[in-house]
Each structure stands twice: as structure tokens, then as C-alpha cells.
Amino acid sequence: MTIYRSLLRLNCLSVLLVGFLVLLTLMSGLQVSDLFFNPFFSPNPTLALLTRTFQLLCSVPVIVCTFSYGLAKTIQLRFQENRFILFSALLTGGFLLNEIYRIHIYMVAVGIPKLGVCLLYAVVLFSYGWFFRLELQSTPYKILLAGLGLLFFAIGVDTLKLQNQILASLLEGVPKLFSEINIAFYYWYVCQCFVEKAVHKTVNSSVKI
């Protein structure tokens, strides 16, 4: 059956990726067990609670956009807004990966200037906004802008390197958390409208036939 062939391919690909990571780890002089370090644990459940909450919120747009794209593609093969949802999933997925694996820190560590990394991310974000400006304008994009504004504010506070740790944590962490709350809500709403529109269009087409 097709689903089992797909599952077999997925597992084979996963085995190859794990094997590649094991070889890469051994070539780096590390142990294989280093790949399976347990996440940071503290007996105090409030430690890093909001950071983990932020990371969970970052996964919402990726999951919602990916599911919506797959569903819409199934019920309506050619739909004009499919690309917007697909690239939204890719963009938010890239942000999630960066947040979890701290890719920007590794880029700076290998010699890429921090300003260059920021410009790279800015170009990607601007390109997304430019190519999908019409689709964005048909949505409550002000919610997305508010979320991005809060995120940029948090990044700006981080670059200031404030001496007062409590003030720095609040000025960076709280806007960052609320930025993702707004962004997650925006994509949730947009994808809900997108799926409803695709379903209605499919139903109307079937009725006409």
C-alpha cells in the first residue's frame, strides 16, 4: 500500500540521517552518546518556563501552516494561496529551527559577522513580505506586524547588553513571548480562513457539477 511505502521511505531516510550524524560526531572527536544528551532539567519547574513556552508557541505556526497546506492541496490541487501558506510554513519552520538549535550563534562562531547574520535574516523576511504582499494585505496583517515589532524590540534590547539582569530579562523576554503569541494567533486565524475557503470552493464546485 502507498502509505506503507511512504512510511518505509521515511524510516530509511531517517536511518541515513542518523548514520550521517553518528559519523560526523565521531569525526569531530566526540562520543555517540553526546548526540543523546538529555535536555536541561531543574527541580524547579519555573526555571526557563517562559523560554520553553516561547519555543512551543514557535511550533504552532509551522504545524498549522503545514497541515493547512497539505489539506488544501488534497481537496483543491490548484489554489492561488497555496504558495503563501507553504512559504509561511517554511519561514516559521526556519525560525523554529533557529530558536531551538541556535543556528545564528554557530554562524557567528564560524566567523560570519553578527551584522551579516542579521542582514541575511532581514533579507529573507523582507523577501517573504514583498513576494506575498497581496496575500498579506488580504489578512489582518497588523497582528503580524505587531508581533514582529515586539520581536525586533526584544532583539534590540539584547544587543544593548544591559547591566541590570532583571530589567534586561523582562525587557527582552516579555516582548519576545508576546510577539510569538501574536504571530501564532495570526497564522492560526489565517490558516483557518484559508481552509474554510478551500472547503467552500470545493463544495460549491461539486454542487455545480
XYZ file of C-alpha atoms in Angstrom, residues 25-135:
111
model
C 30.128 13.150 15.567
C 32.892 10.521 15.572
C 34.931 12.549 13.060
C 34.605 15.554 15.379
C 36.253 13.599 18.195
C 33.075 13.289 20.261
C 31.211 10.251 21.516
C 27.975 8.931 20.038
C 26.333 9.343 23.449
C 26.832 13.103 23.063
C 24.058 13.052 20.469
C 21.599 11.882 23.093
C 22.191 14.288 25.947
C 19.055 14.764 27.993
C 17.546 18.275 27.866
C 18.381 20.610 30.729
C 16.480 19.637 33.870
C 15.895 21.537 37.091
C 13.878 20.518 40.143
C 12.323 23.984 39.981
C 9.624 23.843 37.240
C 9.604 27.630 36.777
C 13.214 27.702 35.581
C 13.222 28.534 31.824
C 9.444 28.031 31.811
C 8.734 31.052 29.616
C 11.614 30.216 27.287
C 10.172 26.752 26.724
C 6.703 28.260 26.336
C 8.084 30.571 23.666
C 9.588 27.611 21.810
C 6.276 25.744 21.987
C 4.484 28.775 20.576
C 7.047 28.917 17.753
C 5.934 25.445 16.675
C 2.266 26.464 16.315
C 2.554 28.393 13.003
C 4.709 25.637 11.468
C 2.253 22.868 12.353
C -0.847 24.843 11.427
C 0.532 26.099 8.095
C 1.915 22.691 7.103
C -1.339 20.911 7.944
C -3.419 23.566 6.156
C -1.243 23.368 3.051
C -1.446 19.579 2.922
C -5.204 19.589 3.470
C -5.863 22.284 0.869
C -3.634 20.562 -1.654
C -5.596 17.357 -1.151
C -9.053 18.847 -1.632
C -8.075 21.558 -4.117
C -4.975 20.797 -6.200
C -4.604 24.281 -7.645
C -5.300 27.084 -5.252
C -3.769 30.539 -5.587
C -2.957 30.985 -1.897
C -1.251 27.595 -1.518
C 2.191 29.110 -2.086
C 1.619 31.691 0.636
C 0.744 29.024 3.203
C 3.639 26.805 2.071
C 6.254 29.553 2.334
C 4.751 30.688 5.630
C 5.362 27.161 6.924
C 8.949 27.246 5.619
C 9.639 30.679 7.097
C 8.215 29.923 10.526
C 9.860 26.490 10.421
C 13.220 28.121 9.807
C 12.624 30.457 12.743
C 11.723 27.482 14.957
C 14.888 25.601 13.961
C 16.984 28.691 14.620
C 15.377 29.182 18.020
C 15.919 25.569 19.117
C 19.343 24.869 17.586
C 20.679 28.456 17.894
C 21.908 28.434 14.313
C 22.713 32.160 14.348
C 25.180 31.614 17.201
C 27.020 28.924 15.219
C 27.107 31.221 12.182
C 28.783 33.924 14.269
C 31.147 31.327 15.770
C 32.445 30.282 12.333
C 33.349 33.875 11.527
C 30.226 35.375 9.967
C 29.733 38.891 11.387
C 26.668 39.297 13.591
C 25.535 42.187 11.416
C 25.791 39.938 8.361
C 23.632 37.292 10.042
C 21.028 39.923 10.938
C 21.042 41.260 7.377
C 20.593 37.739 5.987
C 17.540 37.138 8.150
C 16.207 40.599 7.313
C 16.525 39.913 3.572
C 14.636 36.619 3.947
C 11.858 38.317 5.914
C 11.643 41.260 3.501
C 11.524 38.901 0.502
C 8.654 36.998 2.097
C 6.742 40.229 2.702
C 7.422 41.543 -0.805
C 6.504 38.429 -2.782
C 3.348 37.813 -0.752
C 2.306 41.420 -0.157
C -1.066 40.933 -1.852
C -1.870 37.844 0.203
